[in-house]
XYZ file of C-alpha atoms in Angstrom:
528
model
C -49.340 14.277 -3.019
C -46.517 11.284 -3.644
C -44.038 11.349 -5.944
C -44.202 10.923 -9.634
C -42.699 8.519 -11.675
C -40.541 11.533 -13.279
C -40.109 13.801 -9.787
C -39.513 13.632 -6.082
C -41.831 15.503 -3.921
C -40.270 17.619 -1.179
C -42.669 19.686 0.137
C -45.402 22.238 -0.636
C -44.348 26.287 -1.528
C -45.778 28.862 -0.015
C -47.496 29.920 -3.081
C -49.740 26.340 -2.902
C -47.171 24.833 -5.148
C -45.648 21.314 -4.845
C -42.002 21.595 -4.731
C -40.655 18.064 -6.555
C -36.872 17.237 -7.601
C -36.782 16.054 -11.194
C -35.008 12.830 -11.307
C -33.763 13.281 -14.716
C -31.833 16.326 -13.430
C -31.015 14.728 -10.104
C -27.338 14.451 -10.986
C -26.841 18.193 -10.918
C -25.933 17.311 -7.113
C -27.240 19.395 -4.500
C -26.658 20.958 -1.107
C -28.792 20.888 2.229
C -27.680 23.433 4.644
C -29.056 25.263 8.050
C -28.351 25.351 11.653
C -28.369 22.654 14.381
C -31.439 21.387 15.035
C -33.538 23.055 12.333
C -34.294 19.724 10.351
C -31.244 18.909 7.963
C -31.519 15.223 8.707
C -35.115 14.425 8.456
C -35.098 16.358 5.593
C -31.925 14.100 3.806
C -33.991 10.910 5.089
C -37.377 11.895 3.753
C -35.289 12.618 0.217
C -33.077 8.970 0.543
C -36.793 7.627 1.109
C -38.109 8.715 -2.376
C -34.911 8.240 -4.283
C -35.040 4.461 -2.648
C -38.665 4.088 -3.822
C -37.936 5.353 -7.467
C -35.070 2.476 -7.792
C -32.004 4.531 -7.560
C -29.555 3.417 -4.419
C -28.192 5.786 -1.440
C -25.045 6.052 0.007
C -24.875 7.994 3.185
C -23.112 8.273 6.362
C -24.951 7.964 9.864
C -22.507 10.679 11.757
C -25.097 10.559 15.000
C -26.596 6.969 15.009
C -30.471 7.644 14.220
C -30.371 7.827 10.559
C -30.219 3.572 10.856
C -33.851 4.009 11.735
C -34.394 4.476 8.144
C -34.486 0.839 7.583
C -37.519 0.199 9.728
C -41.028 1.860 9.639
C -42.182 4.634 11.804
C -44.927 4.112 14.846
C -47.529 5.888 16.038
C -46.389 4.974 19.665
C -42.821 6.658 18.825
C -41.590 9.679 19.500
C -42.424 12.767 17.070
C -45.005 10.381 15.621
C -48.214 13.280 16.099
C -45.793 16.043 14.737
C -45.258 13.964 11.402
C -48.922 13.005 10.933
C -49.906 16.834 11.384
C -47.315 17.715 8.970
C -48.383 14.742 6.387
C -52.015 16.268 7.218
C -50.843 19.944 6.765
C -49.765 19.210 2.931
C -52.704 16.806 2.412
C -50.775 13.574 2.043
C -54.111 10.999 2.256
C -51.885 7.732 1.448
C -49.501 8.623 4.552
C -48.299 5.465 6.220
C -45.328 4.478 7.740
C -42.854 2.628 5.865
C -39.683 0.804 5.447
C -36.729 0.811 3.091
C -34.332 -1.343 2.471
C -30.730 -1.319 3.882
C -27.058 -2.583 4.009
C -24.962 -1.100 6.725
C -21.176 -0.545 6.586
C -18.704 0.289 9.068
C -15.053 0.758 8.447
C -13.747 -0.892 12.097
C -16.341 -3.925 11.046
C -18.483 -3.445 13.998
C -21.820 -2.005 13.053
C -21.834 -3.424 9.251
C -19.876 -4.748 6.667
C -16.086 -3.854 6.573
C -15.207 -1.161 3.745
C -11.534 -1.769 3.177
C -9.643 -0.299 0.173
C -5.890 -0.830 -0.419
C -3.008 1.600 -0.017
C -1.893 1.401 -3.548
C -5.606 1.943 -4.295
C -6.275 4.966 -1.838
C -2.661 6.823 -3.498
C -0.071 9.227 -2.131
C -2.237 12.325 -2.308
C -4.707 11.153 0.040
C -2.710 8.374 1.775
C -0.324 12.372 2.912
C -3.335 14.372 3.836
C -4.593 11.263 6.224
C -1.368 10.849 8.044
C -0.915 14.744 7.742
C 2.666 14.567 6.300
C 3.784 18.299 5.209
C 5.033 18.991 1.749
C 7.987 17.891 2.084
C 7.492 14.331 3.333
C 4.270 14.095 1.225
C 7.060 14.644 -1.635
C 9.235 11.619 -0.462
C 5.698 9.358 0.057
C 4.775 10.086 -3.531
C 8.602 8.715 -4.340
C 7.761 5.417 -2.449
C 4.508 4.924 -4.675
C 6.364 5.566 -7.253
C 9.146 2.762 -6.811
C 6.597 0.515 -5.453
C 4.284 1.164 -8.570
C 7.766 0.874 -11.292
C 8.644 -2.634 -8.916
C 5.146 -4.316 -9.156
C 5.025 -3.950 -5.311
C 1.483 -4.059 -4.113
C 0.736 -2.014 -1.327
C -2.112 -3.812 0.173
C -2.070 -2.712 4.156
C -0.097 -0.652 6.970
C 2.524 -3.985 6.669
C 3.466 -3.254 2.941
C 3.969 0.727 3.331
C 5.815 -0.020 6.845
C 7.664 -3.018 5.069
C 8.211 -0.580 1.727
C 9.147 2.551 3.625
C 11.913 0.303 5.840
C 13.455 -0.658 2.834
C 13.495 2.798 1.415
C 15.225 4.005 4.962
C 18.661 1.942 3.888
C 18.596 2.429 0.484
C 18.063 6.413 0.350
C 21.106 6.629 -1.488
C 19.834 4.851 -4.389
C 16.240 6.073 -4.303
C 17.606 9.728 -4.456
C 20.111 9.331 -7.122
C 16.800 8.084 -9.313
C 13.573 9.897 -7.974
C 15.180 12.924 -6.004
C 16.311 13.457 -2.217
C 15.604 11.290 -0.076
C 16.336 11.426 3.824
C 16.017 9.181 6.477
C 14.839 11.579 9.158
C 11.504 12.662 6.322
C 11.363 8.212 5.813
C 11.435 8.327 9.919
C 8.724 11.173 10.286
C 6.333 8.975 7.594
C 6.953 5.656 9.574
C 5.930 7.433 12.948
C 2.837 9.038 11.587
C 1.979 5.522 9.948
C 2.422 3.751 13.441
C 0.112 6.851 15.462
C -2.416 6.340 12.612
C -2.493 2.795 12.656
C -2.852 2.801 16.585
C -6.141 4.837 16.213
C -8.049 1.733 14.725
C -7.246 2.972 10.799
C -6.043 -0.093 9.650
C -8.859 -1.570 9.626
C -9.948 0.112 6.756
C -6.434 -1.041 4.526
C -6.691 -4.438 3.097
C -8.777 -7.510 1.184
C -10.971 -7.883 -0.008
C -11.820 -4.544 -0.740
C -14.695 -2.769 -1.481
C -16.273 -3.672 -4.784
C -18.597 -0.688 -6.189
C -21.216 -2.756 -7.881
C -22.036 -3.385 -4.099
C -23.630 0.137 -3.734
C -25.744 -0.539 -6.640
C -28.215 -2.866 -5.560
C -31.982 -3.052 -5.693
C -34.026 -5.542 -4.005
C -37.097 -7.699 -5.162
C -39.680 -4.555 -5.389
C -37.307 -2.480 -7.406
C -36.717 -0.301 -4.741
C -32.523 0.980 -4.597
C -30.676 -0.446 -1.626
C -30.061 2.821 1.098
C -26.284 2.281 1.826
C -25.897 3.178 5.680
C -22.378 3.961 6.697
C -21.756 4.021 10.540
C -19.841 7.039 11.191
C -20.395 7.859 14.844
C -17.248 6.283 16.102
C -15.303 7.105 12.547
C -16.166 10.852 13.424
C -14.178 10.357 16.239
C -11.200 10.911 13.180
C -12.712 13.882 10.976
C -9.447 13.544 8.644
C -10.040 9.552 8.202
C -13.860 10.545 8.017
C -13.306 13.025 5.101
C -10.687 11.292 3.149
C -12.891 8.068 2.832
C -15.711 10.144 1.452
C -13.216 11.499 -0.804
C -11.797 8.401 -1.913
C -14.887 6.472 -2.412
C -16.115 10.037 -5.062
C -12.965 8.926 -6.695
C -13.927 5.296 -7.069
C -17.166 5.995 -8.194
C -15.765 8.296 -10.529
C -13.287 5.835 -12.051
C -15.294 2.559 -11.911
C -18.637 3.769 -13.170
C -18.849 4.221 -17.068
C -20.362 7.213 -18.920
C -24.091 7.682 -19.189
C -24.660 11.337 -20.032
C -27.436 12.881 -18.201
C -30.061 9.533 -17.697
C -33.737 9.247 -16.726
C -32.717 9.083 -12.939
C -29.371 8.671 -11.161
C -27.261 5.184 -10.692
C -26.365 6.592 -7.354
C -26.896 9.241 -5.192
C -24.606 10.029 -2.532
C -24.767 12.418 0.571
C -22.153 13.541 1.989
C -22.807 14.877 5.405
C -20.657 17.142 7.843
C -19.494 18.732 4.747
C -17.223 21.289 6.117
C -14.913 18.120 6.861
C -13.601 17.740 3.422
C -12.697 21.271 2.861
C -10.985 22.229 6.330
C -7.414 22.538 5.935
C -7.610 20.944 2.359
C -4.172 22.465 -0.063
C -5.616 24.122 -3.341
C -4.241 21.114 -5.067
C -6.958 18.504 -3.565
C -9.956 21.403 -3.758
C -9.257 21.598 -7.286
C -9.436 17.378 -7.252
C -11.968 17.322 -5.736
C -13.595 20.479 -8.055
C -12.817 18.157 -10.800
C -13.960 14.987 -9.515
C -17.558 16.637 -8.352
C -17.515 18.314 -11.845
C -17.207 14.805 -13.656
C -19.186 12.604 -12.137
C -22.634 13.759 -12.320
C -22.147 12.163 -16.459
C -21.353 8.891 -14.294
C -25.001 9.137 -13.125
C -24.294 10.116 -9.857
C -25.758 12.848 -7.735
C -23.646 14.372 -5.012
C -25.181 16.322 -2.084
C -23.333 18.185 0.300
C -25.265 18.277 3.894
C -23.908 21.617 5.967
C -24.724 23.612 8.876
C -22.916 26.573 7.013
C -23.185 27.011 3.145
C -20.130 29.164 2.717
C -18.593 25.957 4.185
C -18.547 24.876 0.519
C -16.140 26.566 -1.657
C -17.540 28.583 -4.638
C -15.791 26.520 -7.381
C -17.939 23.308 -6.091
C -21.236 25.399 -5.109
C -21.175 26.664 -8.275
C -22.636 23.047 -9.344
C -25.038 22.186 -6.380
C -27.784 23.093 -8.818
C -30.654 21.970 -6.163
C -31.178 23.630 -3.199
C -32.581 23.198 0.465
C -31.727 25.842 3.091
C -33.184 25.170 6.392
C -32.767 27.848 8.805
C -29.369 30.163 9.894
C -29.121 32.026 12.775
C -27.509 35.214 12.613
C -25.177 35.209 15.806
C -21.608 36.308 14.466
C -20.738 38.163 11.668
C -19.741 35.404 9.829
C -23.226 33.582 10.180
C -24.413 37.082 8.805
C -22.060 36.505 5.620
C -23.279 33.262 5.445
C -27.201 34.355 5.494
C -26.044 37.012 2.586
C -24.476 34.500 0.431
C -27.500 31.671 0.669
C -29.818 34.466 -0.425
C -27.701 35.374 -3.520
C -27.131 31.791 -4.272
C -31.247 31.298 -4.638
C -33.181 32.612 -8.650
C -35.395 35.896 -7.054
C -38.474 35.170 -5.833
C -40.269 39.039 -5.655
C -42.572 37.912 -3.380
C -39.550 36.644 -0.626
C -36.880 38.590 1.294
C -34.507 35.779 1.294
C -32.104 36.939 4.146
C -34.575 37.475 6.203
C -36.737 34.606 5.587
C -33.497 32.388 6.653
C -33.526 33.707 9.889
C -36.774 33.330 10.665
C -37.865 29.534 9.321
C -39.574 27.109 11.622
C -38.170 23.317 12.072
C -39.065 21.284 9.114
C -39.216 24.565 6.833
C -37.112 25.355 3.787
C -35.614 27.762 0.783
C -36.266 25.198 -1.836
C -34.786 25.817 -5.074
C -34.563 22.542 -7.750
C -33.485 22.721 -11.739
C -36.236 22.407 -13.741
C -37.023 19.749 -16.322
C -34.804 22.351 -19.057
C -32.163 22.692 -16.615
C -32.885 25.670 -15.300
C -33.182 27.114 -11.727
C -37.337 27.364 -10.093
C -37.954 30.437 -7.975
C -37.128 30.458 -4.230
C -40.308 29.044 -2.820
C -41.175 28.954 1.030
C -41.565 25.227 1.848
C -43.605 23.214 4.323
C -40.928 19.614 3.934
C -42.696 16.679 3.530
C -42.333 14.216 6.654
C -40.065 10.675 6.202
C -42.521 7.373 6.638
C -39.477 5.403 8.004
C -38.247 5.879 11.940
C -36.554 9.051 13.087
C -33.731 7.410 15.264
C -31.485 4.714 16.298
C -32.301 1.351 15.862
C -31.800 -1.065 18.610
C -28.493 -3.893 18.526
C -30.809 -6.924 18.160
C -33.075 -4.890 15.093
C -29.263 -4.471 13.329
C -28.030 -7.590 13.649
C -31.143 -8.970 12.266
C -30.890 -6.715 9.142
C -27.633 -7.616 8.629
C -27.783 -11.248 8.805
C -30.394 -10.947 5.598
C -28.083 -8.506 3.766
C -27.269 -9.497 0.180
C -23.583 -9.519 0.885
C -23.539 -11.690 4.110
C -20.425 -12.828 4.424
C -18.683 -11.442 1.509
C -16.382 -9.103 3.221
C -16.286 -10.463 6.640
C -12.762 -12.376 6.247
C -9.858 -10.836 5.749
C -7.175 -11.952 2.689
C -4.024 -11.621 2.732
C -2.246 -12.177 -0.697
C 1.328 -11.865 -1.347
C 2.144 -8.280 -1.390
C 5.125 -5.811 -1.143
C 5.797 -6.868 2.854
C 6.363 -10.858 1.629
C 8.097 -10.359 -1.508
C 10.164 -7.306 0.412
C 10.866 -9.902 3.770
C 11.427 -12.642 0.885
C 13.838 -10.737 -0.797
C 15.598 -9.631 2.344
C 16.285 -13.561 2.832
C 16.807 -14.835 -0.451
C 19.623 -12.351 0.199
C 21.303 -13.161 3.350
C 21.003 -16.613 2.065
C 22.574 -16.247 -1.289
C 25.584 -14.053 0.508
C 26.535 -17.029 2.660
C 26.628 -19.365 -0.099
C 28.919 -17.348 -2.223
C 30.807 -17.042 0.709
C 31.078 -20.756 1.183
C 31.112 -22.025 -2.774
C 31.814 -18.864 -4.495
C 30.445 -16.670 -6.818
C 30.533 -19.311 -10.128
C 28.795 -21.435 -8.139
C 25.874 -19.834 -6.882
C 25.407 -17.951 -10.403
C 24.827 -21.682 -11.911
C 21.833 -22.853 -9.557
C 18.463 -21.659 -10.212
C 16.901 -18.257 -8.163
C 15.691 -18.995 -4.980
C 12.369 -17.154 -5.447
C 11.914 -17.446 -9.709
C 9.279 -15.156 -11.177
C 9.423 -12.414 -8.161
C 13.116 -10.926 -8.543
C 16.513 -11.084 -10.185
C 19.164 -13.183 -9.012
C 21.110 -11.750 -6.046
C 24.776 -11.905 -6.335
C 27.512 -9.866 -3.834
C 30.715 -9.330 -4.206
C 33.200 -9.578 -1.173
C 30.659 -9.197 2.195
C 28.311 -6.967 0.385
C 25.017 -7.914 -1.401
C 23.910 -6.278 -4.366
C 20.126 -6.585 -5.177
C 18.694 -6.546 -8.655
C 15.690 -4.120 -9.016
C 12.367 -6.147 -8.969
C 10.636 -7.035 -12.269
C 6.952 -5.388 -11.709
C 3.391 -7.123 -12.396
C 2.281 -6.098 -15.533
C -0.474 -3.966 -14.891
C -3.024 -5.290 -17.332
C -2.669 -8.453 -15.046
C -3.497 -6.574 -11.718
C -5.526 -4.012 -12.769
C -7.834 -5.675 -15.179
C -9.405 -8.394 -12.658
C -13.399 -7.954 -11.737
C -13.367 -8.557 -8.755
C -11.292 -7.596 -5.981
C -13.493 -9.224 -2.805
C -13.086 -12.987 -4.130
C -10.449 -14.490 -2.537
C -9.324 -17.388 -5.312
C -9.912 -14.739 -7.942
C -6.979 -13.048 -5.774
C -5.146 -15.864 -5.832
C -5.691 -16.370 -9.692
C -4.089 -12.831 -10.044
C -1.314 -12.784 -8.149
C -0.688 -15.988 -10.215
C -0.872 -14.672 -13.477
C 1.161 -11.533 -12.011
C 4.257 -13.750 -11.337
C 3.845 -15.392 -14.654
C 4.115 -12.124 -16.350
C 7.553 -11.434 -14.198
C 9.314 -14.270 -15.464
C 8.200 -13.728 -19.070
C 8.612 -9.296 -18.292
C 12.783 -10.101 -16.993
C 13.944 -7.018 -16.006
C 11.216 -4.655 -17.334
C 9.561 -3.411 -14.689
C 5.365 -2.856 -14.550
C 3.887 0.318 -13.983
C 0.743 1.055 -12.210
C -1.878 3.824 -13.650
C -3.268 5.922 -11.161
C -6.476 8.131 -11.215
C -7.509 11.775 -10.857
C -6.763 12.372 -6.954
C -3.608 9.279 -7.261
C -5.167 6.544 -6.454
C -4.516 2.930 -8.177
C -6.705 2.639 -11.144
C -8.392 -0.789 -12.047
């Protein structure tokens, strides 16, 4: 009663039938939904199990601490142990035994695994506005600072460049509006202060280098088995916004970075994406219909997406519409919008004449599903009763000292642990600022004719700075050229950082006044 080489086994239907999940159709995403409590998460971990064990790597998020258990084998002596081995007994499982998998952890603040970081020229100004919750307007006038910092080759790295980028913008508002649109200080002012109450909640740890590189969630170790990618999310729940937009963002980077494979044998990737509700709640049409689009595309990336939900109609029906395989665990029919929500699972399921679907939500035991999967032609099996299959792995936390001894034999020990911190918009901006101030007080002392005959103070990051009378004048930036940024490998090295910002100043003095432009991605992010 295992899985196949070809399909996952999930559980056994009511009609003596193994349920499986055809790999080859496992990028058709999916969606695990029921009430608190009825079995969501031992059913996800049983299904990251077999997906592990068939070679194809996990990315999910730990959003109550015991999913980590997943990297270490169950015990008899632990608790729950007698209910799985009655359950394993119940479908006839003879080769039950408890079992490991293996396991990377990451943790945006650093603490429980390795640091994700991304940049904020990477993340973009459509999801950089919904994070800091700027309203339309001001989300207009941050999509005008990407834009002159994309045009001016400024790399926005970390909090330091935006804060550094959006000071700048705050005295020259004049000249920003008369080329992008209005621009006021009080919208610059509102930005900054959101930046600094975001940044005071722990977020920047999650802005900087080396950032994350996506081959990373690849992996397989030594058996073949596909590394389970644990992100800790107790304490990043803590900021449902932050929580949401990184799952978001990280879609997007999948999306971008991964190249086309059609519909393969099994997935690259398959990536859950629990507390669901999260990315939808208070999200403007314009990102649904990203993130529509982004969920739409990827699956021909190789990647499954599953959405894990207490309340299906928690996903709207543009992206439901693809969750082609199905688990409902129980609903309970308290309010009338649980009762809409029982209605629409039910209609969402291919009839099974033998099941009344809204009523056999209501009335499922723990560990008990509506399984519905596509079929090996693509099309949906009949609503089937199902007895889930129990996880061989732990059901709960793991202890500090079991952690820190998976992570010290992680395959990417030490590779994001220290922080770089290239030249980027904040030292070419505080640069310019006193390449300025010094080149006024020399014209002031030798004159204009002077000055204009030395060489630049910084060559290959700017134009020569001239004023006339008091005033200083500054000549626009010349940008990196974008092949030169965006084509590097890899991000997480820190001399292959160096190398590039290199070759990007090289390319300023040969660009002169031309300025780069950066290419940005479906939901604005900085393309690569």
């Amino acid at each position: 009663m295992a899985d196949t080489e070809t399909a996952l086994y999930l559980g056994l239907g009511g009609n003596g039938e193994r349920q499986m999940l055809s790999l080859s159709r496992a990028n058709r995403h999916g969606l695990i939904a029921g009430a608190t409590g009825t079995g969501k998460t031992v059913t996800l971990q049983g299904i990251a199990e077999s997906f592990s064990a068939a070679g194809v790597s996990v990315f999910v998020a730990d959003v109550k601490g015991d999913l980590a258990g997943i990297a270490m084998p169950g015990s008899p002596t632990f608790k729950n142990a007698a209910i799985l081995e009655a359950r394993a007994a119940e479908l006839g499982i003879t080769d039950y035994a408890y079992s490991d998998n293996p396991v990377i952890f990451w943790d945006l603040f650093g603490k429980q695994g390795h640091p994700i970081r991304t940049t904020i020229s990477e993340m973009g100004p459509l999801l950089l506005a919904r994070l800091l919750d700027l309203n339309e307007t001001q989300e207009g006038v941050l999509q005008i600072i990407f834009r002159y910092a994309d045009e001016n080759g400024l790399l926005l790295l970390n909090f330091a460049d935006l804060q550094a980028v959006l000071e700048w913008a705050s005295a020259n508002v004049d000249a920003l509006s008369g080329k992008y649109g209005n621009v006021t200080r009080p919208s610059v002012g509102a930005i900054q202060r959101q930046v600094l109450s975001f940044e005071a909640q722990g977020a920047g740890h999650f802005f900087g280098e080396p950032a994350l590189e996506i081959d990373d969630f690849l992996k397989v170790d030594d058996q073949g088995r596909g590394y389970i990618n644990v992100l800790a999310a107790d304490q990043l729940m803590r900021s449902p916004k932050l929580y949401a937009t990184f799952l978001l963002w990280l879609l997007a980077e999948l999306f971008e970075s991964l190249p086309e494979v059609g519909d393969p044998e099994k997935p690259k990737l398959v990536f859950f994406f629990d507390e669901a509700h999260l990315l939808f709640d208070d999200a403007p049409k314009a990102l649904q219909d990203k993130i529509e689009q982004v969920v739409r595309l990827i699956r021909s990336k190789g990647v499954g997406v599953y959405f894990v939900t207490q309340n299906p109609i928690d996903i709207p029906e543009k992206v439901a519409g693809q969750l082609g395989n199905r688990v409902q665990h129980a609903l309970r029919a308290f309010t009338p919008r649980d009762q809409r929500a029982i209605k629409a699972a039910a209609e969402t399921f291919r009839i099974n004449p033998e099941i009344k679907v809204a009523e056999a939500i209501t009335e499922l035991k723990v560990g008990e599903a509506l399984v519905s999967t596509l079929d090996e032609k693509g099309a949906p099996t009949i609503v089937q009763r199902t007895l889930i299959k129990p996880p061989r792995s732990r059901l709960g936390p793991l202890t500090p000292k079991e952690r820190a001894i998976i992570q010290s034999v992680s395959p990417l020990d030490g590779k994001y642990d220290t922080v770089v911190d290239r030249e980027s918009a904040a030292e070419i901006l505080a640069a310019k600022a006193a390449d300025a101030a010094a080149t006024a007080a020399e014209v002031a002392e030798q004159g204009e004719d002077a000055v204009g005959k030395r060489a630049r103070l910084s060559p290959g990051i700017w134009e020569k700075a001239f004023t006339r009378g008091a005033k200083v004048a500054i000549g626009g930036a010349a940008g990196v050229a974008a092949s030169k940024v965006l084509g590097k490998k890899s991000r997480a090295n820190p001399v292959a950082s160096g190398i590039t910002s290199a070759a990007g100043s090289l390319v300023t003095d040969l660009a002169g006044p031309v300025a780069g432009r950066f290419v940005r991605n479906l939901i604005g992010g900085l393309m690569r």
